[in-house]
Amino acid sequence: MRLEGKRALVTGSSQGIGAEIARLFSKEGATVVVNHRAGAPHPERTVDSIRKAGGKAFALHADVSDPVSVRGLFRDVKKRVGGLDILVNAAGLADRTLWNLKLEDTTLEMWQRVFAVDAFGTFLCTQGAAGLMKRGSSIVNVASIPAIVGDTEGLVYASAKGAVISMTRMFAKMLAPEIRVNCMAFGSIETTWVDWLGKEQARSYLSAIPMRRFGKPSEAADLALFLAGDKSSFITGQVITLDGGEAAR
Ligand SMILES: NC(=O)c1ccc[n+]([C@@H]2O[C@H](COP(=O)([O-])OP(=O)(O)OC[C@H]3O[C@@H](n4cnc5c(N)ncnc54)[C@H](OP(=O)(O)O)[C@@H]3O)[C@@H](O)[C@H]2O)c1
C-alpha cells in the first residue's frame, strides 16, 4: 500500500472528485479526514463507503472559506490524529450561474463568492496544514485548464484557479524542503456538472477533447495519489494537466 500510516485531509470530499480521492487514499492505507460543509445532502456518504470497505475515515465539517471554521478544522485534525501528512485542496465552487455569462453580467459578488472557496480556501487550509506537517509531507491543489489556456466562458472560476496555480508555485518554494506542493489542472471530469449539459452542449465539449470522452473521477484520484505519495518525491511546484489532451498546444 502506497499511503500506509499516512494521515490525509481531503477538503470537499462529500462527493465528486474529492470523494474518489478520499476512497483511493484509504484503500492505499491512509487514515482519511473527509471534509465538507455542515448540512451537505449526504453528509456521511464518503465516510460510510470507506468504512464499509474496511478503511479508516472520519468527517470534519468546515467551510474552507471561513477562517474561524478552518482554524477549528485543523484544531480537530490535531486532536483526532495528531498531525497531517497529506492535504488535498479539492473544495471548489462552480455552480451553473457562473457559466454562459456575458462580461457585463459578471458581478464582483461572484468573484468574492468563488475566490472565497477556491483561492482563499486553498490559502487558509495550506496555512493550517503546514503547521501540522513534518518533512516528507505533500499538498495537492486543484485547478482547471482554462486557468492555463483561457476560455470564452467561466471567467471567475478560471481566475480563481489561476490564483491556485500561483499559490502552488509560491508555496512550493516557501515550504520546501519539508513539504512538496503540486497542482492538478483538470479538463472535463465527469461529476455532477455533466448532468447540466444538454446533448448539443455535451457534444461540443467532447469535440474539444482529443480523447473524445470526459475524464473519470478515478483517473483524477490516481493523479492525486501519485502527487501525494513518495513516487513523486522530487516533484514540487508543478501543475499537471489531466484533460485528455484538451489543453495541448
Ligand atoms: N469536474 C470537473 O470537470 C472539474 C474540472 C476542473 C476542476 N475541477 C475542480 O475539482 C474539484 C472537485 O470538483 P467536482 O467536480 O468533484 O466538484 P463537486 O462535485 O461540485 O464537489 C465539490 C466539493 O466541494 C465541497 N465544497 C464546496 N464549497 C465548500 C466549502 N466552502 N467548504 C468545504 N467544502 C466545500 C462540496 O461539498 P459540500 O457542498 O457538501 O460542502 C463538494 O464536496 C473542484 O475544486 C473543482 O473546481 C473539477
Short mmCIF file of N, CA, C and O in Angstrom, two decimals, residues 148-223:
data_model
loop_
_atom_site.label_atom_id
_atom_site.label_comp_id
_atom_site.label_asym_id
_atom_site.label_seq_id
_atom_site.Cartn_x
_atom_site.Cartn_y
_atom_site.Cartn_z
N ILE A 148 -5.05 28.01 -17.47
CA ILE A 148 -3.76 27.96 -18.18
C ILE A 148 -3.90 28.45 -19.62
O ILE A 148 -3.10 29.23 -20.09
N VAL A 149 -4.96 28.01 -20.28
CA VAL A 149 -5.06 28.31 -21.72
C VAL A 149 -6.16 29.31 -22.07
O VAL A 149 -6.31 29.68 -23.22
N GLY A 150 -6.96 29.72 -21.08
CA GLY A 150 -8.05 30.66 -21.35
C GLY A 150 -9.27 29.96 -21.94
O GLY A 150 -9.21 28.80 -22.33
N ASP A 151 -10.39 30.70 -21.95
CA ASP A 151 -11.62 30.15 -22.50
C ASP A 151 -12.56 31.32 -22.80
O ASP A 151 -12.27 32.46 -22.43
N THR A 152 -13.69 31.04 -23.41
CA THR A 152 -14.65 32.11 -23.69
C THR A 152 -15.69 32.22 -22.57
O THR A 152 -16.49 33.14 -22.57
N GLU A 153 -15.70 31.29 -21.65
CA GLU A 153 -16.64 31.37 -20.51
C GLU A 153 -15.97 30.85 -19.23
O GLU A 153 -14.89 30.28 -19.29
N GLY A 154 -16.65 31.10 -18.11
CA GLY A 154 -16.09 30.65 -16.83
C GLY A 154 -14.98 31.56 -16.32
O GLY A 154 -14.05 31.12 -15.64
N LEU A 155 -15.08 32.87 -16.63
CA LEU A 155 -14.05 33.84 -16.25
C LEU A 155 -13.69 33.82 -14.76
O LEU A 155 -12.52 33.74 -14.38
N VAL A 156 -14.73 33.85 -13.92
CA VAL A 156 -14.49 33.98 -12.48
C VAL A 156 -13.83 32.71 -11.95
O VAL A 156 -12.83 32.77 -11.21
N TYR A 157 -14.38 31.58 -12.35
CA TYR A 157 -13.87 30.28 -11.91
C TYR A 157 -12.41 30.10 -12.36
O TYR A 157 -11.54 29.74 -11.56
N ALA A 158 -12.15 30.37 -13.64
CA ALA A 158 -10.80 30.20 -14.17
C ALA A 158 -9.81 31.12 -13.45
O ALA A 158 -8.67 30.74 -13.18
N SER A 159 -10.27 32.33 -13.13
CA SER A 159 -9.38 33.28 -12.46
C SER A 159 -9.04 32.82 -11.05
O SER A 159 -7.89 32.94 -10.59
N ALA A 160 -10.03 32.25 -10.36
CA ALA A 160 -9.76 31.72 -9.01
C ALA A 160 -8.77 30.56 -9.10
O ALA A 160 -7.86 30.43 -8.27
N LYS A 161 -8.93 29.72 -10.11
CA LYS A 161 -7.99 28.60 -10.28
C LYS A 161 -6.60 29.10 -10.68
O LYS A 161 -5.59 28.47 -10.37
N GLY A 162 -6.56 30.25 -11.39
CA GLY A 162 -5.26 30.86 -11.69
C GLY A 162 -4.53 31.23 -10.41
O GLY A 162 -3.31 31.05 -10.28
N ALA A 163 -5.30 31.73 -9.44
CA ALA A 163 -4.70 32.06 -8.13
C ALA A 163 -4.17 30.79 -7.46
O ALA A 163 -3.11 30.81 -6.82
N VAL A 164 -4.90 29.69 -7.62
CA VAL A 164 -4.45 28.42 -7.02
C VAL A 164 -3.11 27.98 -7.65
O VAL A 164 -2.21 27.50 -6.96
N ILE A 165 -2.99 28.18 -8.95
CA ILE A 165 -1.74 27.81 -9.63
C ILE A 165 -0.59 28.68 -9.12
O ILE A 165 0.50 28.18 -8.81
N SER A 166 -0.83 29.97 -8.98
CA SER A 166 0.23 30.85 -8.44
C SER A 166 0.61 30.44 -7.02
O SER A 166 1.79 30.40 -6.67
N MET A 167 -0.41 30.13 -6.21
CA MET A 167 -0.11 29.70 -4.83
C MET A 167 0.70 28.42 -4.81
O MET A 167 1.58 28.25 -3.97
N THR A 168 0.40 27.53 -5.74
CA THR A 168 1.14 26.26 -5.80
C THR A 168 2.63 26.53 -5.97
O THR A 168 3.48 25.96 -5.26
N ARG A 169 2.95 27.42 -6.89
CA ARG A 169 4.38 27.72 -7.16
C ARG A 169 5.01 28.46 -5.98
O ARG A 169 6.15 28.19 -5.61
N MET A 170 4.25 29.39 -5.40
CA MET A 170 4.76 30.13 -4.25
C MET A 170 4.98 29.21 -3.04
O MET A 170 6.06 29.17 -2.45
N PHE A 171 3.95 28.45 -2.71
CA PHE A 171 4.04 27.58 -1.52
C PHE A 171 5.11 26.51 -1.71
O PHE A 171 5.77 26.12 -0.74
N ALA A 172 5.28 26.03 -2.95
CA ALA A 172 6.31 25.00 -3.18
C ALA A 172 7.67 25.53 -2.76
O ALA A 172 8.47 24.81 -2.13
N LYS A 173 7.93 26.78 -3.09
CA LYS A 173 9.24 27.35 -2.72
C LYS A 173 9.27 27.77 -1.25
O LYS A 173 10.28 27.59 -0.57
N MET A 174 8.16 28.29 -0.76
CA MET A 174 8.13 28.74 0.64
C MET A 174 8.22 27.58 1.63
O MET A 174 8.80 27.72 2.70
N LEU A 175 7.64 26.44 1.26
CA LEU A 175 7.55 25.33 2.24
C LEU A 175 8.59 24.24 2.02
O LEU A 175 8.68 23.29 2.82
N ALA A 176 9.39 24.35 0.95
CA ALA A 176 10.46 23.38 0.72
C ALA A 176 11.56 23.60 1.76
O ALA A 176 11.74 24.73 2.24
N PRO A 177 12.33 22.58 2.12
CA PRO A 177 12.26 21.22 1.59
C PRO A 177 11.30 20.31 2.38
O PRO A 177 11.19 19.13 2.05
N GLU A 178 10.61 20.85 3.38
CA GLU A 178 9.78 19.97 4.22
C GLU A 178 8.55 19.44 3.47
O GLU A 178 8.21 18.26 3.56
N ILE A 179 7.88 20.35 2.78
CA ILE A 179 6.57 20.00 2.21
C ILE A 179 6.58 20.23 0.70
O ILE A 179 7.00 21.30 0.24
N ARG A 180 6.15 19.25 -0.06
CA ARG A 180 6.01 19.43 -1.50
C ARG A 180 4.60 19.95 -1.80
O ARG A 180 3.64 19.57 -1.11
N VAL A 181 4.49 20.81 -2.81
CA VAL A 181 3.19 21.36 -3.18
C VAL A 181 3.03 21.29 -4.69
O VAL A 181 3.84 21.85 -5.43
N ASN A 182 2.03 20.57 -5.15
CA ASN A 182 1.78 20.45 -6.59
C ASN A 182 0.31 20.70 -6.87
O ASN A 182 -0.50 20.81 -5.95
N CYS A 183 -0.01 20.76 -8.15
CA CYS A 183 -1.38 21.09 -8.53
C CYS A 183 -1.84 20.22 -9.71
O CYS A 183 -1.07 19.97 -10.63
N MET A 184 -3.07 19.78 -9.64
CA MET A 184 -3.68 19.06 -10.76
C MET A 184 -4.58 20.05 -11.48
O MET A 184 -5.43 20.69 -10.84
N ALA A 185 -4.40 20.20 -12.77
CA ALA A 185 -5.30 21.06 -13.56
C ALA A 185 -6.17 20.15 -14.42
O ALA A 185 -5.68 19.54 -15.37
N PHE A 186 -7.44 20.08 -14.05
CA PHE A 186 -8.34 19.16 -14.74
C PHE A 186 -8.98 19.82 -15.95
O PHE A 186 -9.28 21.02 -15.94
N GLY A 187 -9.23 19.00 -16.96
CA GLY A 187 -10.15 19.38 -18.03
C GLY A 187 -11.53 18.97 -17.57
O GLY A 187 -11.91 19.20 -16.42
N SER A 188 -12.30 18.34 -18.44
CA SER A 188 -13.68 17.97 -18.10
C SER A 188 -13.72 16.58 -17.47
O SER A 188 -13.49 15.58 -18.13
N ILE A 189 -14.00 16.56 -16.18
CA ILE A 189 -14.10 15.30 -15.45
C ILE A 189 -15.58 15.06 -15.13
O ILE A 189 -16.28 16.00 -14.71
N GLU A 190 -16.00 13.83 -15.30
CA GLU A 190 -17.44 13.55 -15.22
C GLU A 190 -17.94 13.53 -13.76
O GLU A 190 -17.89 12.50 -13.09
N THR A 191 -18.41 14.69 -13.31
CA THR A 191 -19.07 14.78 -11.99
C THR A 191 -20.43 15.45 -12.21
O THR A 191 -20.89 15.54 -13.34
N THR A 192 -21.03 15.99 -11.15
CA THR A 192 -22.43 16.46 -11.26
C THR A 192 -22.66 17.48 -12.38
O THR A 192 -23.73 17.50 -12.97
N TRP A 193 -21.66 18.30 -12.68
CA TRP A 193 -21.89 19.37 -13.67
C TRP A 193 -22.24 18.81 -15.05
O TRP A 193 -22.95 19.46 -15.82
N VAL A 194 -21.82 17.59 -15.34
CA VAL A 194 -22.11 16.99 -16.64
C VAL A 194 -23.62 16.81 -16.83
O VAL A 194 -24.15 16.90 -17.93
N ASP A 195 -24.34 16.62 -15.69
CA ASP A 195 -25.81 16.49 -15.77
C ASP A 195 -26.49 17.78 -16.23
O ASP A 195 -27.63 17.76 -16.66
N TRP A 196 -25.81 18.92 -16.09
CA TRP A 196 -26.41 20.19 -16.51
C TRP A 196 -26.41 20.32 -18.04
O TRP A 196 -27.12 21.14 -18.60
N LEU A 197 -25.54 19.57 -18.69
CA LEU A 197 -25.34 19.77 -20.12
C LEU A 197 -26.46 19.16 -20.93
O LEU A 197 -26.88 18.03 -20.68
N GLY A 198 -26.92 19.89 -21.92
CA GLY A 198 -27.82 19.31 -22.91
C GLY A 198 -26.98 18.47 -23.87
O GLY A 198 -25.75 18.52 -23.83
N LYS A 199 -27.68 17.71 -24.74
CA LYS A 199 -26.97 16.82 -25.68
C LYS A 199 -26.00 17.59 -26.57
O LYS A 199 -24.86 17.18 -26.78
N GLU A 200 -26.49 18.72 -27.09
CA GLU A 200 -25.69 19.50 -28.03
C GLU A 200 -24.44 20.06 -27.34
O GLU A 200 -23.33 20.02 -27.88
N GLN A 201 -24.67 20.54 -26.12
CA GLN A 201 -23.55 21.12 -25.36
C GLN A 201 -22.52 20.05 -25.02
O GLN A 201 -21.31 20.28 -25.12
N ALA A 202 -23.01 18.88 -24.64
CA ALA A 202 -22.09 17.78 -24.32
C ALA A 202 -21.26 17.42 -25.55
O ALA A 202 -20.04 17.22 -25.46
N ARG A 203 -21.92 17.39 -26.71
CA ARG A 203 -21.21 17.07 -27.96
C ARG A 203 -20.12 18.10 -28.22
O ARG A 203 -19.00 17.77 -28.61
N SER A 204 -20.46 19.36 -27.97
CA SER A 204 -19.49 20.43 -28.23
C SER A 204 -18.28 20.32 -27.27
O SER A 204 -17.14 20.49 -27.67
N TYR A 205 -18.55 20.02 -25.99
CA TYR A 205 -17.44 19.80 -25.04
C TYR A 205 -16.56 18.66 -25.51
O TYR A 205 -15.33 18.76 -25.53
N LEU A 206 -17.21 17.57 -25.91
CA LEU A 206 -16.43 16.37 -26.28
C LEU A 206 -15.60 16.60 -27.53
O LEU A 206 -14.49 16.06 -27.66
N SER A 207 -16.11 17.43 -28.43
CA SER A 207 -15.38 17.66 -29.68
C SER A 207 -14.06 18.41 -29.44
O SER A 207 -13.16 18.37 -30.25
N ALA A 208 -13.97 19.08 -28.28
CA ALA A 208 -12.74 19.81 -27.96
C ALA A 208 -11.71 18.92 -27.25
O ALA A 208 -10.59 19.35 -26.97
N ILE A 209 -12.10 17.69 -26.95
CA ILE A 209 -11.20 16.80 -26.20
C ILE A 209 -10.65 15.73 -27.14
O ILE A 209 -11.41 14.89 -27.63
N PRO A 210 -9.36 15.76 -27.43
CA PRO A 210 -8.79 14.77 -28.35
C PRO A 210 -9.13 13.32 -27.98
O PRO A 210 -9.33 12.49 -28.85
N MET A 211 -9.26 13.01 -26.70
CA MET A 211 -9.59 11.63 -26.29
C MET A 211 -11.07 11.31 -26.47
O MET A 211 -11.51 10.17 -26.23
N ARG A 212 -11.89 12.35 -26.84
CA ARG A 212 -13.32 12.19 -27.15
C ARG A 212 -14.15 11.57 -26.01
O ARG A 212 -15.10 10.81 -26.24
N ARG A 213 -13.75 11.85 -24.80
CA ARG A 213 -14.57 11.45 -23.65
C ARG A 213 -14.23 12.35 -22.47
O ARG A 213 -13.19 13.02 -22.48
N PHE A 214 -15.12 12.35 -21.47
CA PHE A 214 -14.80 13.05 -20.23
C PHE A 214 -13.87 12.18 -19.39
O PHE A 214 -13.86 10.95 -19.53
N GLY A 215 -13.09 12.84 -18.53
CA GLY A 215 -12.26 12.08 -17.61
C GLY A 215 -13.10 11.47 -16.50
O GLY A 215 -14.22 11.93 -16.23
N LYS A 216 -12.56 10.44 -15.86
CA LYS A 216 -13.29 9.81 -14.76
C LYS A 216 -12.71 10.32 -13.43
O LYS A 216 -11.50 10.49 -13.32
N PRO A 217 -13.55 10.47 -12.41
CA PRO A 217 -13.03 10.85 -11.09
C PRO A 217 -11.91 9.91 -10.63
O PRO A 217 -10.97 10.32 -9.97
N SER A 218 -12.00 8.62 -11.02
CA SER A 218 -10.96 7.67 -10.59
C SER A 218 -9.61 8.02 -11.23
O SER A 218 -8.56 7.80 -10.64
N GLU A 219 -9.64 8.59 -12.46
CA GLU A 219 -8.38 8.99 -13.10
C GLU A 219 -7.78 10.21 -12.39
O GLU A 219 -6.56 10.33 -12.23
N ALA A 220 -8.67 11.11 -11.93
CA ALA A 220 -8.21 12.26 -11.14
C ALA A 220 -7.60 11.78 -9.82
O ALA A 220 -6.56 12.27 -9.38
N ALA A 221 -8.24 10.77 -9.21
CA ALA A 221 -7.75 10.26 -7.93
C ALA A 221 -6.38 9.59 -8.11
O ALA A 221 -5.51 9.69 -7.23
N ASP A 222 -6.18 8.91 -9.23
CA ASP A 222 -4.87 8.28 -9.48
C ASP A 222 -3.75 9.33 -9.53
O ASP A 222 -2.66 9.10 -9.02
N LEU A 223 -4.04 10.47 -10.15
CA LEU A 223 -3.02 11.53 -10.20
C LEU A 223 -2.78 12.10 -8.81
O LEU A 223 -1.63 12.35 -8.42
#
